Short mmCIF file of C-alpha atoms in Angstrom, two decimals:
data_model
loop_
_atom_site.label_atom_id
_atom_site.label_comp_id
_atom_site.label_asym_id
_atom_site.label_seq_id
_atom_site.Cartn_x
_atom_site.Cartn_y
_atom_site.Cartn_z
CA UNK Y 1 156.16 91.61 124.58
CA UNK Y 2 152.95 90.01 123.09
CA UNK Y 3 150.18 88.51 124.97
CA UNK Y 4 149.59 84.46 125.05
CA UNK Y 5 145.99 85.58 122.84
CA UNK Y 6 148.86 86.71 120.12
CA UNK Y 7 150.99 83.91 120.39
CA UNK Y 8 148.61 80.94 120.90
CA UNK Y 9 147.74 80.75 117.19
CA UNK Y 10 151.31 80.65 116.49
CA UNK Y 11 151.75 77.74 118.67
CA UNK Y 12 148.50 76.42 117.73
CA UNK Y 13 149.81 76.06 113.84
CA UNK Y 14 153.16 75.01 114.04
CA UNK Y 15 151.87 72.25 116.63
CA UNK Y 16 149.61 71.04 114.00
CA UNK Y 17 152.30 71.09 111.35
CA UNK Y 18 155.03 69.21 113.72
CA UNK Y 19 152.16 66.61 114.27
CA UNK Y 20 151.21 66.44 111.13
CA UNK Y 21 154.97 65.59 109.88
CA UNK Y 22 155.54 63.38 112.90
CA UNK Y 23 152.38 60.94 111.89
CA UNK Y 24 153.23 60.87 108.47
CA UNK Y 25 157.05 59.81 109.14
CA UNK Y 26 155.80 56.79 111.82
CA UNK Y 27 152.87 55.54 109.47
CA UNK Y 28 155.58 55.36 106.63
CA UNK Y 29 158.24 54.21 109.05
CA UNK Y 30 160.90 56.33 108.08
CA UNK Y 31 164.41 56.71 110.51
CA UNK Y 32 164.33 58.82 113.02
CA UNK Y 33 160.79 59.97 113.04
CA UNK Y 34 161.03 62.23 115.73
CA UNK Y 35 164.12 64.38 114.31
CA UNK Y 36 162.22 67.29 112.08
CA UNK Y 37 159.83 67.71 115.56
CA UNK Y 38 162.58 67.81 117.89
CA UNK Y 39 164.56 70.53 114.83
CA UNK Y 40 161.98 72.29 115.12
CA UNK Y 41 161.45 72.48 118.98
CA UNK Y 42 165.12 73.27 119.41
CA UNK Y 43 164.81 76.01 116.59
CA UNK Y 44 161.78 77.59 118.29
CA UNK Y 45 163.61 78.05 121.47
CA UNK Y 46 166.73 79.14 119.68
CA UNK Y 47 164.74 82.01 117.96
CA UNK Y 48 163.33 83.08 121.03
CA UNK Y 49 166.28 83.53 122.75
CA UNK Y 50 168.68 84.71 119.96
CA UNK Y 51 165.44 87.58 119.63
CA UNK Y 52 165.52 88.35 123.29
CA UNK Y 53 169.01 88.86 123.06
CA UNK Y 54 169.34 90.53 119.81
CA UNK Y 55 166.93 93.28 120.52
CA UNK Y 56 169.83 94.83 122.93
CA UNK Y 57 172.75 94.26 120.76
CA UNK Y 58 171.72 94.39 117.44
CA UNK Y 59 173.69 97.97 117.31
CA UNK Y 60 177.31 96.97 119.18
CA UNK Y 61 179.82 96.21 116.84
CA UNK Y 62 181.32 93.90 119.37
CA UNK Y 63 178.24 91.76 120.26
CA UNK Y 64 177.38 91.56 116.79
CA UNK Y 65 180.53 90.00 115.78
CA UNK Y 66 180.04 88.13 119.12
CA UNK Y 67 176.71 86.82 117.36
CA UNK Y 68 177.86 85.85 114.47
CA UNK Y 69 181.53 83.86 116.02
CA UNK Y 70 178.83 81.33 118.09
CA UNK Y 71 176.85 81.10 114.96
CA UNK Y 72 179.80 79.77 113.05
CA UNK Y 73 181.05 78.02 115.07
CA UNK Y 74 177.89 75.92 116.12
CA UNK Y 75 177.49 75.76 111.80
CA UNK Y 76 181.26 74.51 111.59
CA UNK Y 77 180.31 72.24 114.49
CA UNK Y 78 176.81 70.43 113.43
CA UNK Y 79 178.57 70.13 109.72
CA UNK Y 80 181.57 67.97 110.99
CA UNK Y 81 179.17 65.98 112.74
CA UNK Y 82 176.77 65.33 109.84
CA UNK Y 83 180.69 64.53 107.73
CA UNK Y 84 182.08 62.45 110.13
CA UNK Y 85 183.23 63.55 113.64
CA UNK Y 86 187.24 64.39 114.31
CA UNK Y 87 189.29 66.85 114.79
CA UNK Y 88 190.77 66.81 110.94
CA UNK Y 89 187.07 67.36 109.97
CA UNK Y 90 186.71 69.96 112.51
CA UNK Y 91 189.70 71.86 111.42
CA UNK Y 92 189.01 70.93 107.69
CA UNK Y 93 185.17 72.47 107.71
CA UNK Y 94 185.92 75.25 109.70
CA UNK Y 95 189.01 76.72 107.73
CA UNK Y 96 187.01 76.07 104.52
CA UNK Y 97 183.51 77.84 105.50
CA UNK Y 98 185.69 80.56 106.97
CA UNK Y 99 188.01 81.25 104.14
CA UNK Y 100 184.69 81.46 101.94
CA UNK Y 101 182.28 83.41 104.58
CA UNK Y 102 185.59 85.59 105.09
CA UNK Y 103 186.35 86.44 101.32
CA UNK Y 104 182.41 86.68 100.47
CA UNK Y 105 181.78 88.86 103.14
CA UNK Y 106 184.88 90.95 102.77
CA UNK Y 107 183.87 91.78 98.81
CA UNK Y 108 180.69 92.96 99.83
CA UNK Y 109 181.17 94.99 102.20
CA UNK Y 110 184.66 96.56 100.19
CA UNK Y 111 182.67 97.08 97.27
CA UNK Y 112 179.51 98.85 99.23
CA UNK Y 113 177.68 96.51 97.85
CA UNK Y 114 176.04 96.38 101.21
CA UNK Y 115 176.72 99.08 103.74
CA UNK Y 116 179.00 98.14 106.51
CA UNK Y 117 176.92 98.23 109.34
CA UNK Y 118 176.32 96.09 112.57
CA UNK Y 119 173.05 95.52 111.62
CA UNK Y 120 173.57 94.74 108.10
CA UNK Y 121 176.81 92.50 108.96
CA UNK Y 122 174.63 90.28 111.30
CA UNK Y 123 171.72 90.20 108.89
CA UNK Y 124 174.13 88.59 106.24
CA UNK Y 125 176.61 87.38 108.05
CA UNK Y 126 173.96 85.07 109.53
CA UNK Y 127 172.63 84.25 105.92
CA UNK Y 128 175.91 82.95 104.55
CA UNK Y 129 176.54 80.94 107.60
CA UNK Y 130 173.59 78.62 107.36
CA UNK Y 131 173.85 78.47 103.91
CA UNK Y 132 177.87 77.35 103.88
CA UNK Y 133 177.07 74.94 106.68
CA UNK Y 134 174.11 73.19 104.11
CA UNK Y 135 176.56 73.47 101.50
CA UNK Y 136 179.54 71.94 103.58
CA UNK Y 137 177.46 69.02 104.81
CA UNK Y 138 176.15 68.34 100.73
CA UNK Y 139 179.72 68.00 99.41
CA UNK Y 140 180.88 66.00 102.46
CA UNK Y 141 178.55 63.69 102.48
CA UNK Y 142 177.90 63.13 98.72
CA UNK Y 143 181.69 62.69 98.44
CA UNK Y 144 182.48 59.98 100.44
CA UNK Y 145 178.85 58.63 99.79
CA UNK Y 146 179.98 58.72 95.93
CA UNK Y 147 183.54 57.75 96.59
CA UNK Y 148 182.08 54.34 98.76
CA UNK Y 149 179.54 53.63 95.65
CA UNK Y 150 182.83 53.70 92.74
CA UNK Y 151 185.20 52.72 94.92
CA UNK Y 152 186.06 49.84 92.61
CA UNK Y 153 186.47 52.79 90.00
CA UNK Y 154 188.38 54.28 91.80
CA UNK Y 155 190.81 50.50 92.55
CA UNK Y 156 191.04 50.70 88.70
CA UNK Y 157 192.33 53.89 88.29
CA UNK Y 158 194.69 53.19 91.35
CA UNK Y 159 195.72 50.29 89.77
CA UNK Y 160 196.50 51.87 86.44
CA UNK Y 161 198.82 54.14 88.29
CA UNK Y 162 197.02 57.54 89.16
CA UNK Y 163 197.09 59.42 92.01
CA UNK Y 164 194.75 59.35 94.57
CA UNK Y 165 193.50 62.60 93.69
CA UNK Y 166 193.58 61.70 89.80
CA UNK Y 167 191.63 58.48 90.74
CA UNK Y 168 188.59 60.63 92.26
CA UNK Y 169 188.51 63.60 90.11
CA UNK Y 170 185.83 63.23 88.68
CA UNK Y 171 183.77 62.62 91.43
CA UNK Y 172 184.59 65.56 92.86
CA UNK Y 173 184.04 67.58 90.43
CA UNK Y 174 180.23 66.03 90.19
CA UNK Y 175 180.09 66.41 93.92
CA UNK Y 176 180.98 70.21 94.05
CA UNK Y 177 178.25 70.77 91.32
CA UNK Y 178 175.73 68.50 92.95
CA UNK Y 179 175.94 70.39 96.90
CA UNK Y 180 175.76 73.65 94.79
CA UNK Y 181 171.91 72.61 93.17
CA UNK Y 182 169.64 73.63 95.40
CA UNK Y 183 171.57 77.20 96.00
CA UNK Y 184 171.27 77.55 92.26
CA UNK Y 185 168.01 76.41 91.82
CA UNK Y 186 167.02 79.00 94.76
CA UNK Y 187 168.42 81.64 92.67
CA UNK Y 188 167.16 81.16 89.29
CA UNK Y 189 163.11 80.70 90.79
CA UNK Y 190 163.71 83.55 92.85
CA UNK Y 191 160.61 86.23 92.08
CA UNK Y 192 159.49 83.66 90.05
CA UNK Y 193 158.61 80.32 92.41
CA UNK Y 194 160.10 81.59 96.04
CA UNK Y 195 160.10 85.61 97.65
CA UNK Y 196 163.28 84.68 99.48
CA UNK Y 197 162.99 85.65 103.36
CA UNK Y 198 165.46 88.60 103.36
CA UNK Y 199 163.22 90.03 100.57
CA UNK Y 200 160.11 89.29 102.41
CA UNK Y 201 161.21 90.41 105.84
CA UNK Y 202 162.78 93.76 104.40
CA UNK Y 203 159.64 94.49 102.58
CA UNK Y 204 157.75 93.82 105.97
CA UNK Y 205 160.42 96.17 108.17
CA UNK Y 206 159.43 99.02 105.62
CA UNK Y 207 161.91 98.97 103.15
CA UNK Y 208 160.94 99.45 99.17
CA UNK Y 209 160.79 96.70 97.11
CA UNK Y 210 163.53 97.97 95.06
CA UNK Y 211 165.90 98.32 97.97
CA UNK Y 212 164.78 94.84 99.01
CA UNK Y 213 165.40 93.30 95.32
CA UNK Y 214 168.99 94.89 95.88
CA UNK Y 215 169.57 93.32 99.19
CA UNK Y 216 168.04 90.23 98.10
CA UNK Y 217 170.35 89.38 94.96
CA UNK Y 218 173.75 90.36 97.08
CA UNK Y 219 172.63 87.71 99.60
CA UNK Y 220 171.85 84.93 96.96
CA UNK Y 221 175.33 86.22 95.27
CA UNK Y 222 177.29 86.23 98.05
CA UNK Y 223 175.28 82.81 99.24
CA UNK Y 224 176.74 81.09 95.76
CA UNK Y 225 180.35 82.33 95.90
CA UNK Y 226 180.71 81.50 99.76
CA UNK Y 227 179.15 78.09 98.74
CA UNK Y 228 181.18 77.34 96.19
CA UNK Y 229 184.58 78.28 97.97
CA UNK Y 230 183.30 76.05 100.88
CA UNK Y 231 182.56 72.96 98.87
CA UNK Y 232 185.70 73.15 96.34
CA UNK Y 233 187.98 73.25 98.95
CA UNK Y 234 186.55 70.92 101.27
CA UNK Y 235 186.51 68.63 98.23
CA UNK Y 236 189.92 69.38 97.39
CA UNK Y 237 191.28 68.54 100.54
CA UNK Y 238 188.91 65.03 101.26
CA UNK Y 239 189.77 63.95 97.66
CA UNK Y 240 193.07 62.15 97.71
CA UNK Y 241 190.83 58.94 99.01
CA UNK Y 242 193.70 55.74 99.33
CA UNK Y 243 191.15 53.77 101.40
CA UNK Y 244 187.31 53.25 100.65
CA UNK Y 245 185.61 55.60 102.89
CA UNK Y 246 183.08 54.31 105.77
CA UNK Y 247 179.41 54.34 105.01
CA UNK Y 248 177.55 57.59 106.58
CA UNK Y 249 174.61 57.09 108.83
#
């Protein structure tokens, strides 16, 4: 375990930084000033205790898929929440980011893409996680936001005799592609704008940049398929709208 002289610059910059964000959010007023200092807070003592534990399990099969079950579920939970809080959500998010974590995960590891290890299984399985649960909340949210702001387009087309599903097609076709941009956008600037952290950290554990590139690119692959099984059928499934949606806070 390090000594507090090794860790007190650590704590030293990121309690800068958290200050530094905190300030600038109160002097410009914004909601909820306090919510990126408490995120990070909460993520600092998450990572401390998901490393404590980790270093003894990282090998079991059985804790590792352990690991990864609370991880989902926590993702399938804070999504919902950010969507709108119920039980149809619940089940609704969690069958979709499962059905695309579960297929995405399964071609990988079929293929040998990436070897089927406990290690390796956490390692992505943890990537494509957070990454469906960002990806979940985008088309959720943009969705009904979108749905609320042409909901008289969406009267008309009612009232012309479509479907509810007809009436917000197109929507949801511009929301799928919309909670999809920044994943895309991550993968086209990648080597070029952003060393992705899987790349970084498996350069850093001693593996060769080539074998890094080649984990790197499965994990942004298998970060845009999951993704976009998530958000199509989460879409699918929200888009027969008959009533305007509520506004999201």
């Amino acid at each position: 375990m390090p000594g507090l002289a090794e860790v007190l610059p650590t704590f030293l910059g990121v309690g800068v930084l958290m200050a530094a964000t905190l300030a600038l959010l109160l002097v410009f007023r914004t909601p909820h000033p306090f919510a990126p200092a408490l995120a990070i807070l909460r993520g600092a003592v998450q990572l401390a205790a998901i490393s404590f534990v980790l270093g003894g399990v990282i090998t079991s099969p059985l804790w590792v898929a352990a690991a990864l079950l609370v991880m989902f579920a926590v993702a399938a939970i804070s999504a919902t929440r950010r969507i709108g809080w119920s039980l149809p959500h619940l089940g609704l998010v969690s069958g979709s980011m499962a059905a695309g974590i579960g297929v995405t995960l399964a071609v990988i590891f079929a293929t040998g893409a990436i070897a089927f290890t406990p290690r390796y299984a956490l390692a992505i399985g943890g990537i494509v996680i957070g990454n469906g649960m960002t990806i979940a909340v985008l088309a959720g949210r943009r969705f009904k936001e979108s749905v609320y702001e042409h909901w008289e387009e969406v009267e008309g087309w009612l009232a012309l005799g479509a479907s509810p599903r007809q009436a917000t097609l197109d929507l949801a076709r511009r929301t799928v592609y919309s909670a999809l941009i920044p994943s895309t956008d991550q993968t086209k600037t990648t080597g070029l704008v952003t060393l992705p952290g899987a790349f970084v950290g498996a350069i850093f554990g001693g593996v060769s940049p080539f074998e890094a590139g080649r984990f790197q690119i499965v994990v942004l692959a298998a970060i845009m398929a999951a993704g976009a099984m998530t958000a199509v059928m989460i879409i699918g499934i929200l888009a027969p709208m008959r009533v305007r949606p509520a506004t999201l806070r």
